[in-house]
CSV table of N, CA and C in Angstrom, one decimal:
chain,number,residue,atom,x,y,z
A,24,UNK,N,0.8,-1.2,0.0
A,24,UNK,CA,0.0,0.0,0.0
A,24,UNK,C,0.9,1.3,0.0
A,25,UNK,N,1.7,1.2,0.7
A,25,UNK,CA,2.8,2.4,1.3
A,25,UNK,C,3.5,2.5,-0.3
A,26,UNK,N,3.9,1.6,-1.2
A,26,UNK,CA,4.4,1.6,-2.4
A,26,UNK,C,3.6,2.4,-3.4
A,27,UNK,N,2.1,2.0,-3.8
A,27,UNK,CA,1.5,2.5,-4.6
A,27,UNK,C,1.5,4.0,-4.1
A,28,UNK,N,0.9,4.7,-3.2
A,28,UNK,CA,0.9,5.9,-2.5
A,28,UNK,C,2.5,6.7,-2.5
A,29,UNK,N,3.4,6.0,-2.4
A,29,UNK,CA,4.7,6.5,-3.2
A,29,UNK,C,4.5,7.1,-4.7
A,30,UNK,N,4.0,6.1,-4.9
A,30,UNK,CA,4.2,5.7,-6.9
A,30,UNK,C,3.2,6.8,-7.4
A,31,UNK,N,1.8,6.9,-6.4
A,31,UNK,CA,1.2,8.3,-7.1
A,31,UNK,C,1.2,9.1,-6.7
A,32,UNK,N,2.0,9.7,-5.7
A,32,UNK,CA,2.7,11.1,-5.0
A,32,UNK,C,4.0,11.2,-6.5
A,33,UNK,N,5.0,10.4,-6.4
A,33,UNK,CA,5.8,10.5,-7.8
A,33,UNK,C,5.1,11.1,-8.7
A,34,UNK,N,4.5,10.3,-9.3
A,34,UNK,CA,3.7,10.2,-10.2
A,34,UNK,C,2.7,12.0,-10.4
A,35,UNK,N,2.2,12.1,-9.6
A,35,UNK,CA,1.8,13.6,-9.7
A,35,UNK,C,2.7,14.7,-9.6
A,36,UNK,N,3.7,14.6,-8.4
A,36,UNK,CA,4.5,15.8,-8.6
A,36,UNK,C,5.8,15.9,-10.0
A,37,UNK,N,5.8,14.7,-10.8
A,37,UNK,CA,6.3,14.8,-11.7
A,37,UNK,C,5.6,15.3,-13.0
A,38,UNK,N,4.1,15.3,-12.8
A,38,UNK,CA,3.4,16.0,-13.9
A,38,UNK,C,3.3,17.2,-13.2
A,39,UNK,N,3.5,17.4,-12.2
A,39,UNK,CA,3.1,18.9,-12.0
A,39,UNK,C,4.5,19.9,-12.8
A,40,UNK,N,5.4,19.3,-12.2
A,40,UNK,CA,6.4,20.0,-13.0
A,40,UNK,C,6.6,20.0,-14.5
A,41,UNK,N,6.6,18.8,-15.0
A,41,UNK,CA,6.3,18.7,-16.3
A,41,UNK,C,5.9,19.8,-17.2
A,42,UNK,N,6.0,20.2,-18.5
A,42,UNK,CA,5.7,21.8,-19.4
A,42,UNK,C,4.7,20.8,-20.0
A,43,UNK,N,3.4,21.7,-20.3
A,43,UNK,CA,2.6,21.3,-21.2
A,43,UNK,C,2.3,22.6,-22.1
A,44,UNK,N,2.5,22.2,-23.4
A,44,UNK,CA,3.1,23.3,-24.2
A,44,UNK,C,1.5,24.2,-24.5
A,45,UNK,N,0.5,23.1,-24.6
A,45,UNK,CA,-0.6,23.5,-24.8
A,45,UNK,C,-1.1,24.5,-24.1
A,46,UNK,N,-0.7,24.5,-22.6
A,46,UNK,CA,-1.3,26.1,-21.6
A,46,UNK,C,-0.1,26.8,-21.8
A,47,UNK,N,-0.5,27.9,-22.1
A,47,UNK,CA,0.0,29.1,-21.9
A,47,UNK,C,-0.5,30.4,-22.2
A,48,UNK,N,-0.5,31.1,-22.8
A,48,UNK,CA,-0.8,32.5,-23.4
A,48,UNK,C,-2.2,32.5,-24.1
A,49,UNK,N,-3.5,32.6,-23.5
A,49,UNK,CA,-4.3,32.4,-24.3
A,49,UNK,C,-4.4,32.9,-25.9
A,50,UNK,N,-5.6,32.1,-26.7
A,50,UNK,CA,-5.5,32.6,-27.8
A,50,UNK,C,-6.4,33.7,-28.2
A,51,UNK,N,-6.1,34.8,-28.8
A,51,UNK,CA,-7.0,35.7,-28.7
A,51,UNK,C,-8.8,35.0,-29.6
A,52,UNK,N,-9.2,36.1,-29.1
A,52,UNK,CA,-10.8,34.8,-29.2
A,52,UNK,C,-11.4,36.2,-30.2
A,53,UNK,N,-11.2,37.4,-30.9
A,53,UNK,CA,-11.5,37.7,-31.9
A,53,UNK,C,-10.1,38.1,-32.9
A,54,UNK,N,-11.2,38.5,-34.5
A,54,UNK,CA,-9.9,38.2,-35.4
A,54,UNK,C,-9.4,39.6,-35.0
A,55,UNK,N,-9.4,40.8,-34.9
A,55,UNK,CA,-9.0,42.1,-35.2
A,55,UNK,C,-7.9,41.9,-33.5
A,56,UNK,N,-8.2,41.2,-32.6
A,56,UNK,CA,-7.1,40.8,-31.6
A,56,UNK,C,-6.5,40.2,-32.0
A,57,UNK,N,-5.9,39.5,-32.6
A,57,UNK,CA,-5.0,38.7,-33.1
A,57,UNK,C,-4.3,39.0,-33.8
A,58,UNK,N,-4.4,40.1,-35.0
A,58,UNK,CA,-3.7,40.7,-35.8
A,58,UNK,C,-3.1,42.0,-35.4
A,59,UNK,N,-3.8,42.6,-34.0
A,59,UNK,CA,-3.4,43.5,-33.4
A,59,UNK,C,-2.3,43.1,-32.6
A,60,UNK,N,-2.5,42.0,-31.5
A,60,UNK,CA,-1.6,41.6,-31.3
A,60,UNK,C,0.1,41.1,-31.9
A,61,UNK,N,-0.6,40.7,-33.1
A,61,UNK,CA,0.6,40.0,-34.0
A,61,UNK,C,1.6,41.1,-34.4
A,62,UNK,N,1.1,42.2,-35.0
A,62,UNK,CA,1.5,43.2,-35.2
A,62,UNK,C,2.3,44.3,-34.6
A,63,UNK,N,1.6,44.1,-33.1
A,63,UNK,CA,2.3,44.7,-31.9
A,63,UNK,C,3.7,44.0,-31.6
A,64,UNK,N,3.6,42.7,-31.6
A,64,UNK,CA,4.9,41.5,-30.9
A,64,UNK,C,5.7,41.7,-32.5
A,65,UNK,N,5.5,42.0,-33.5
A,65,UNK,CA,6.2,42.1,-34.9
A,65,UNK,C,7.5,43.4,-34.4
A,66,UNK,N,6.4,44.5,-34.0
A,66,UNK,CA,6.6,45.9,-33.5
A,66,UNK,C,8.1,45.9,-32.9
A,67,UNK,N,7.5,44.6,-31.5
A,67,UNK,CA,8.3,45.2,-30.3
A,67,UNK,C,9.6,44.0,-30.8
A,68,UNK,N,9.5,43.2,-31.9
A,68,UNK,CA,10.6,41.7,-32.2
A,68,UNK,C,10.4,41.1,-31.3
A,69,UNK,N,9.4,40.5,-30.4
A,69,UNK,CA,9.2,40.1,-29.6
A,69,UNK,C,8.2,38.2,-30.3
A,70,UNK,N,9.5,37.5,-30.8
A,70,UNK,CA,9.1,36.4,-31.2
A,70,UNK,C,8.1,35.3,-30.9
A,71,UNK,N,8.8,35.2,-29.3
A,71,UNK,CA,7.9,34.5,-28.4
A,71,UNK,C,6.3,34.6,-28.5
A,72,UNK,N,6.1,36.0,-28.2
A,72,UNK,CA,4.9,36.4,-28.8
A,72,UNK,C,4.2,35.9,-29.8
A,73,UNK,N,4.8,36.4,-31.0
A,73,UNK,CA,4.8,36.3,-32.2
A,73,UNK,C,3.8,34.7,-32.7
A,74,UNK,N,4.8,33.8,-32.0
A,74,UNK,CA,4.8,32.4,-32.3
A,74,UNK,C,3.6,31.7,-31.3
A,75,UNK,N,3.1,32.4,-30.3
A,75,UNK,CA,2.0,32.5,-29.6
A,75,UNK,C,0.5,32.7,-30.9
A,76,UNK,N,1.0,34.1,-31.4
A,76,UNK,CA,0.1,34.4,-32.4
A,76,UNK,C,-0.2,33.9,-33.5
A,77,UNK,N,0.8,33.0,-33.9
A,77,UNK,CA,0.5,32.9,-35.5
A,77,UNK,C,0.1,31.3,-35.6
A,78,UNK,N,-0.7,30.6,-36.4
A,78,UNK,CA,-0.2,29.2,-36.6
A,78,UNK,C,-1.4,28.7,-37.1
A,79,UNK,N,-2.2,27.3,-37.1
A,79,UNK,CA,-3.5,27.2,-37.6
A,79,UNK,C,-4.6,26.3,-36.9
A,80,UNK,N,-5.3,25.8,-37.6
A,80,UNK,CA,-6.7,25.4,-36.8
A,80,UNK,C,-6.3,24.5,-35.7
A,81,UNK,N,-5.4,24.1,-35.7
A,81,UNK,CA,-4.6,22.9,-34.5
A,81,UNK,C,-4.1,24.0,-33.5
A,82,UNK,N,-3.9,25.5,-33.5
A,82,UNK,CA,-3.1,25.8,-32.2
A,82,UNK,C,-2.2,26.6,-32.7
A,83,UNK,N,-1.5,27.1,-31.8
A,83,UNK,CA,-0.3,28.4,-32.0
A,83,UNK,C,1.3,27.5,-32.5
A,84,UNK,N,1.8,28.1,-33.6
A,84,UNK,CA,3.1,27.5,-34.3
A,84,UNK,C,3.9,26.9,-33.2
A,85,UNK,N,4.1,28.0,-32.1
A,85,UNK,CA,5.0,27.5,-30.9
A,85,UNK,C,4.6,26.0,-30.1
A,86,UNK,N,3.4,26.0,-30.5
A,86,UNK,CA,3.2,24.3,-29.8
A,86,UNK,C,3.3,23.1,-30.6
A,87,UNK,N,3.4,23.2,-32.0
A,87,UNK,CA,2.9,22.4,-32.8
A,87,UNK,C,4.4,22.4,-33.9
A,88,UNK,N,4.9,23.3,-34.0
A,88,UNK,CA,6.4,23.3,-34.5
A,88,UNK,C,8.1,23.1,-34.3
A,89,UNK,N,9.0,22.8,-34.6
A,89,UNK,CA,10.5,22.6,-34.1
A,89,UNK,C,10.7,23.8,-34.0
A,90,UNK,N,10.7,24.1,-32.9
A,90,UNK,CA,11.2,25.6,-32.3
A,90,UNK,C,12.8,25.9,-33.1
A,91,UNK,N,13.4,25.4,-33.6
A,91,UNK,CA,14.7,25.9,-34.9
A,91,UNK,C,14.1,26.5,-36.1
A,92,UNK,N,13.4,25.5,-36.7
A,92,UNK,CA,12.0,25.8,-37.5
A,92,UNK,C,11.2,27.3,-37.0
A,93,UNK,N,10.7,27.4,-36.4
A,93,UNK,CA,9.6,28.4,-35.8
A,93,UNK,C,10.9,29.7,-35.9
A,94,UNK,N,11.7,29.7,-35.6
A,94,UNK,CA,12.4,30.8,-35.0
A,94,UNK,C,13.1,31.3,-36.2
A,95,UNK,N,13.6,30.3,-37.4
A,95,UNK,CA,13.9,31.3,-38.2
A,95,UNK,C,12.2,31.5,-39.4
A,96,UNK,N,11.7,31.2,-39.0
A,96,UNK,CA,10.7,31.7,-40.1
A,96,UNK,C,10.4,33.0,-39.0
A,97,UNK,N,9.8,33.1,-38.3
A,97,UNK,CA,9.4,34.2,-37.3
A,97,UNK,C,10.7,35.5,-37.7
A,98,UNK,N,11.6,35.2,-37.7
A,98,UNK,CA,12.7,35.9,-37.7
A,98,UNK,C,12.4,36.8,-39.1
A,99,UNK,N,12.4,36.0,-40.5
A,99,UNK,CA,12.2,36.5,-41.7
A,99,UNK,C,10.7,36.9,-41.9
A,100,UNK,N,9.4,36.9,-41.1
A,100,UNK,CA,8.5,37.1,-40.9
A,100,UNK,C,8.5,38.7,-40.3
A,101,UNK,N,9.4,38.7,-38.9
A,101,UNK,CA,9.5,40.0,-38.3
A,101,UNK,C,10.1,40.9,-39.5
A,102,UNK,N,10.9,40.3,-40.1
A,102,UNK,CA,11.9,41.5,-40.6
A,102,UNK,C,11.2,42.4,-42.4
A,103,UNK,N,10.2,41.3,-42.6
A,103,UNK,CA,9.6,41.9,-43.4
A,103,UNK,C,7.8,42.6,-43.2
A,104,UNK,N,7.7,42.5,-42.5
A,104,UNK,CA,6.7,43.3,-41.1
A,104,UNK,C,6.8,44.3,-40.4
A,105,UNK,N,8.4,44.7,-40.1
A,105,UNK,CA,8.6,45.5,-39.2
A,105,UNK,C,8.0,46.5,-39.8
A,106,UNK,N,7.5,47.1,-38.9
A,106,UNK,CA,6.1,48.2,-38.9
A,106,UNK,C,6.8,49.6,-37.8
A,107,UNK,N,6.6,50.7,-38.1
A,107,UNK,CA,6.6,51.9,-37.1
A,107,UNK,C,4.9,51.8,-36.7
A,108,UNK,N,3.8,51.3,-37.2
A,108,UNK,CA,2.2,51.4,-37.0
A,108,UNK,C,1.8,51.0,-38.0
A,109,UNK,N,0.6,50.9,-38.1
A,109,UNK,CA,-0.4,49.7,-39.1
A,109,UNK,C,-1.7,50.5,-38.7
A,110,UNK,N,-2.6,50.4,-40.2
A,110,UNK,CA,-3.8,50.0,-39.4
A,110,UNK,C,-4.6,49.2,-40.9
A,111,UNK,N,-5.6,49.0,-39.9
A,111,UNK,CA,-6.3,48.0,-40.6
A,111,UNK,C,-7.3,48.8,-42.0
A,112,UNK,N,-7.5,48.1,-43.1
A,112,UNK,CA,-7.5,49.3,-44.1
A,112,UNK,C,-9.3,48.2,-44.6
A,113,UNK,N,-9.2,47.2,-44.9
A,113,UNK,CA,-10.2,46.3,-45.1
A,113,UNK,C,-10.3,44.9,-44.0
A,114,UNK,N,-11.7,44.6,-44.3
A,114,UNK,CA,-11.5,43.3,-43.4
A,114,UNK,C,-12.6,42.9,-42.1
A,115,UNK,N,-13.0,42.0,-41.8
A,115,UNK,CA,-12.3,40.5,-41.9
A,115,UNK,C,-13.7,40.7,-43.3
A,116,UNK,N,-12.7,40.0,-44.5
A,116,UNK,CA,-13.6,39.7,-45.7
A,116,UNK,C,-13.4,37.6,-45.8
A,117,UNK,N,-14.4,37.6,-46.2
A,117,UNK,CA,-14.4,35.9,-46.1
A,117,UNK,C,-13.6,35.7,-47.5
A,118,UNK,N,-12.8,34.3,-47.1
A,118,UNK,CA,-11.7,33.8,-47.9
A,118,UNK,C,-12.5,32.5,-49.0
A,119,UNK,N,-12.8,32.8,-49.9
A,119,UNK,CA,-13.9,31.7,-50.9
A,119,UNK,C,-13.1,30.0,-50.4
A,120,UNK,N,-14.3,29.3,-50.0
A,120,UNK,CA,-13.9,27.8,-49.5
A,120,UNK,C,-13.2,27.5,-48.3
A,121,UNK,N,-13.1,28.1,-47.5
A,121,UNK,CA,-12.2,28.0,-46.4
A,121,UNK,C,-13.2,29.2,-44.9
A,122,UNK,N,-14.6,28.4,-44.8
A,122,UNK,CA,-16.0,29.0,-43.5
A,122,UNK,C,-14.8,29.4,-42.2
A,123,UNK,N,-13.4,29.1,-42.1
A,123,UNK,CA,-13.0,29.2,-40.7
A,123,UNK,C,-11.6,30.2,-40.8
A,124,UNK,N,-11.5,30.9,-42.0
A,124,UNK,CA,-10.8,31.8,-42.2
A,124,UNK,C,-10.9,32.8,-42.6
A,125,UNK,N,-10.5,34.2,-42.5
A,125,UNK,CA,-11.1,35.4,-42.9
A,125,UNK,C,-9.9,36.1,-43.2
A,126,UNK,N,-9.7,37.5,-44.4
A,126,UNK,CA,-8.5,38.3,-44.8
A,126,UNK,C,-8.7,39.6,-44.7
A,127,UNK,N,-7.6,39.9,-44.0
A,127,UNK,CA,-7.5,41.4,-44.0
A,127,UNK,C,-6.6,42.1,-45.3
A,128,UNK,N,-6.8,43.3,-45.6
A,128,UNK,CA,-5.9,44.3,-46.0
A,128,UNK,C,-5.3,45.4,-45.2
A,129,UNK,N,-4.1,44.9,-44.4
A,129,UNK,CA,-3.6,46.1,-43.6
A,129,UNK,C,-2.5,46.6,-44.2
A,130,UNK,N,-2.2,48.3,-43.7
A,130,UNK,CA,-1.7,49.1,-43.9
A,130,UNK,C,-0.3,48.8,-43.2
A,131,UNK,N,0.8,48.6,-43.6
A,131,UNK,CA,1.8,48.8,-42.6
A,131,UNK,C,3.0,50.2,-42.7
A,132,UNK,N,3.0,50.9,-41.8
A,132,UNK,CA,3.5,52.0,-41.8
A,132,UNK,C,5.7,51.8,-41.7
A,133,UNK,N,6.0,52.3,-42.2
A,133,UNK,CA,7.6,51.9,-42.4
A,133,UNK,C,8.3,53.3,-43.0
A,134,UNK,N,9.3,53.2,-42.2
A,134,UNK,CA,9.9,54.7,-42.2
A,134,UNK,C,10.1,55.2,-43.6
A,135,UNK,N,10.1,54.7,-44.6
A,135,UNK,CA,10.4,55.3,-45.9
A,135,UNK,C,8.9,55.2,-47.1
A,136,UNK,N,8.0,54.7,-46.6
A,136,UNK,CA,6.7,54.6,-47.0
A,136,UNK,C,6.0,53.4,-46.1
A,137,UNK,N,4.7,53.9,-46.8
A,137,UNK,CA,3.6,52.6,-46.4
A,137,UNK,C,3.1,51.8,-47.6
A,138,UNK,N,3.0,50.4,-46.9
A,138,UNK,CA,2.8,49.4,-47.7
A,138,UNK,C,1.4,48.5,-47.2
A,139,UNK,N,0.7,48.3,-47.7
A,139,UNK,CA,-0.6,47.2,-47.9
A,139,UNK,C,-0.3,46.0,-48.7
A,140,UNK,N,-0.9,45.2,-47.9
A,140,UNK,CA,-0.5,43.4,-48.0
A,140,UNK,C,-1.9,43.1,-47.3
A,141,UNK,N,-2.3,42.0,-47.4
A,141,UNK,CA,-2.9,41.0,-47.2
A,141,UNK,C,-2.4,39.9,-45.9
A,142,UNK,N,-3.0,39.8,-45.2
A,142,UNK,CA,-3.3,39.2,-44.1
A,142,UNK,C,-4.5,38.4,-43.6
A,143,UNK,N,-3.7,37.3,-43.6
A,143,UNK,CA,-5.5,36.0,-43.3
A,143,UNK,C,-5.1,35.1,-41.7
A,144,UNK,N,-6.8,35.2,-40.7
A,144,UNK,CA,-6.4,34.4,-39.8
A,144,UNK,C,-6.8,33.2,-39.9
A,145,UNK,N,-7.3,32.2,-39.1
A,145,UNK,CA,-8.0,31.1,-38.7
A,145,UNK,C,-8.2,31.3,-37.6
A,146,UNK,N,-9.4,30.3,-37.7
A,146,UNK,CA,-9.7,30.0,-36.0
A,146,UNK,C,-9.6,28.8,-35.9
A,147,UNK,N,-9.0,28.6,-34.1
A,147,UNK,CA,-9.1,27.5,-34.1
A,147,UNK,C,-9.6,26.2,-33.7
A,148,UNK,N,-9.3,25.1,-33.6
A,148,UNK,CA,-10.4,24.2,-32.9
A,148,UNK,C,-10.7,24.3,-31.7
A,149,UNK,N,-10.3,25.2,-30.7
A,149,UNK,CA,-10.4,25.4,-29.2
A,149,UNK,C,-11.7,26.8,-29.8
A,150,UNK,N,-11.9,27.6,-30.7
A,150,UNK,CA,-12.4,28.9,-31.0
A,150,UNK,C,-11.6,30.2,-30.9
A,151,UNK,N,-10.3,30.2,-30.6
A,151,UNK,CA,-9.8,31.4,-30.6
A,151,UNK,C,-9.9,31.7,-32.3
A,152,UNK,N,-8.6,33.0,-32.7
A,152,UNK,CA,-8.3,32.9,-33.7
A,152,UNK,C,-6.8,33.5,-33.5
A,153,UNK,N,-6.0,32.6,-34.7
A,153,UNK,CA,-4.4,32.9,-34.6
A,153,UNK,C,-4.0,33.8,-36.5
A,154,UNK,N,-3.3,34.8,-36.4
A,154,UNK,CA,-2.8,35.2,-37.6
A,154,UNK,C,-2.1,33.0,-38.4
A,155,UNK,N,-2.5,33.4,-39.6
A,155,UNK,CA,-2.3,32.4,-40.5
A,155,UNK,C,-1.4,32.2,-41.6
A,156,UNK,N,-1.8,33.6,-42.6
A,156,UNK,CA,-0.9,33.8,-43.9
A,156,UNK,C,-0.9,35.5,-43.7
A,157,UNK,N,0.9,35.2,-43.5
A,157,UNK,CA,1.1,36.8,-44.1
A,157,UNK,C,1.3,37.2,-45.1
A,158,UNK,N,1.4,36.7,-46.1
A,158,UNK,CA,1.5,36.7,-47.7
A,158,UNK,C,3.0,37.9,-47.8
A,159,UNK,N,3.7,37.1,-47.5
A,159,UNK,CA,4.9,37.9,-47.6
A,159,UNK,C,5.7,38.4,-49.0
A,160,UNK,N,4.7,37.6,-50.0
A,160,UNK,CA,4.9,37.5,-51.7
A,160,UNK,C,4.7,39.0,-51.6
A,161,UNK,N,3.6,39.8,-51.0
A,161,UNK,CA,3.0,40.6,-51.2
A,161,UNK,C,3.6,42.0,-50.0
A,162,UNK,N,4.5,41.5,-49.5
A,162,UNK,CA,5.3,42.4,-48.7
A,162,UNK,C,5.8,43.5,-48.8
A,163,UNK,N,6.6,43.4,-49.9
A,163,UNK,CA,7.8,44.2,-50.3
A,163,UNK,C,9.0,44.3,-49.7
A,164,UNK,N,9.7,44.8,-50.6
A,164,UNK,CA,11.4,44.6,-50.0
A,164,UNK,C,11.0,45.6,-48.4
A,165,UNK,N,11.4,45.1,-47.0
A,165,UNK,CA,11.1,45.5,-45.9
A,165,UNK,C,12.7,46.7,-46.0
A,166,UNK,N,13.4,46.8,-46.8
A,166,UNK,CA,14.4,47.9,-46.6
A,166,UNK,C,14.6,49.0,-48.1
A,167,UNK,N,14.5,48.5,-49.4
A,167,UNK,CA,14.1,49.0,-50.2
A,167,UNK,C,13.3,50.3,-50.1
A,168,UNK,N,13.3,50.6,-51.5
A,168,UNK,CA,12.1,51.8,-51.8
A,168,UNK,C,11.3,51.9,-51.9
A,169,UNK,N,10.2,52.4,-51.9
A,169,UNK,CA,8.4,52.4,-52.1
A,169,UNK,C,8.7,52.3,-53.9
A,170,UNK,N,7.8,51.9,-54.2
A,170,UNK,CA,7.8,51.9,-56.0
A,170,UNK,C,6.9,53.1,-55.9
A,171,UNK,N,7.6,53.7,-57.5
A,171,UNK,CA,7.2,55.3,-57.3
A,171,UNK,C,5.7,54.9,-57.8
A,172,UNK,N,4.8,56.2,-57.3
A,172,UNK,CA,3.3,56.1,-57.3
A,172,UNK,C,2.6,56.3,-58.9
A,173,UNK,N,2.1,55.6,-59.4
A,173,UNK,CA,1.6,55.8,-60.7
A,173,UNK,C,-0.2,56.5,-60.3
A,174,UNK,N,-0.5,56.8,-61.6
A,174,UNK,CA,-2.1,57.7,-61.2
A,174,UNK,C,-2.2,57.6,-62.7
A,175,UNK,N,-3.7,57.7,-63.2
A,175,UNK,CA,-4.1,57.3,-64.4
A,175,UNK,C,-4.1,55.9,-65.3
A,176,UNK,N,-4.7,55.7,-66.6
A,176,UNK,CA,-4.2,54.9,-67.2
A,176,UNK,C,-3.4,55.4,-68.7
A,177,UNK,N,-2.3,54.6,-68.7
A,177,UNK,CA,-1.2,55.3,-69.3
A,177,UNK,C,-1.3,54.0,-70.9
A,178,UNK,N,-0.1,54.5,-72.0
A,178,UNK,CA,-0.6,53.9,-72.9
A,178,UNK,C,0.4,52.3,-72.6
């Protein structure tokens, strides 16, 4: 008796210490939080965050990815994001075929111009929602120049 009562005093204080990746940082539970968020932790290079925020209908990147993996994408993620401010320009517009994701058009503000990209979250199977696709195709060079502004239709 004295053995089993060992074995599940062990037995629990070793799950208590134990990390379960799945608790931590709730997920934000609307879309315009999550992009706000994401955007903010982009801001401050604040990865950890970051990787809290982003990922898909299973859960946040940080639980579900090889954190070597996660860190350099996050990394070339931040660097083409970095934002002085943002705001949200369209959105949440429904993504054709896909009831559990929605796209934004945000503005991202950057010391030598502002740039608009596309932004899509998901929600997930718990109901929050996590940033998804930042369409980084659609980024632009994060240090480059603004492409100069055209107006009219030309021949």
């Amino acid at each position: 008796m004295k053995r089993r009562l060992a074995l599940a005093l062990f037995l629990l204080a070793g799950s208590a210490c134990g990390h379960n990746p799945g608790l931590g940082t709730p997920v934000p539970q609307s879309m315009n939080e999550s992009i706000s968020q994401f955007l903010t932790a982009v801001k401050a290079n604040d990865q950890k965050r970051m990787g809290e925020l982003w990922g898909t209908e299973r859960g946040p990147a940080v639980n579900n990815m090889n954190s070597r993996a996660l860190q350099q994408r996050l990394t070339v993620i931040q660097k083409y994001l970095d934002n002085s401010g943002y705001r949200i320009i369209e959105g949440p517009l429904l993504v054709p075929g896909h009831d559990d994701r929605r796209t934004y058009r945000v503005e991202l503000q950057r010391s030598n111009c502002n740039h608009v990209l596309p932004i899509e979250v998901v929600r997930t199977h718990s109901g929050g929602w996590l940033v998804y696709d930042v369409h980084l195709e659609s980024a632009g060079n994060p240090t480059g120049r603004c492409p100069p502004e055209t107006t009219g239709t030309k021949p």
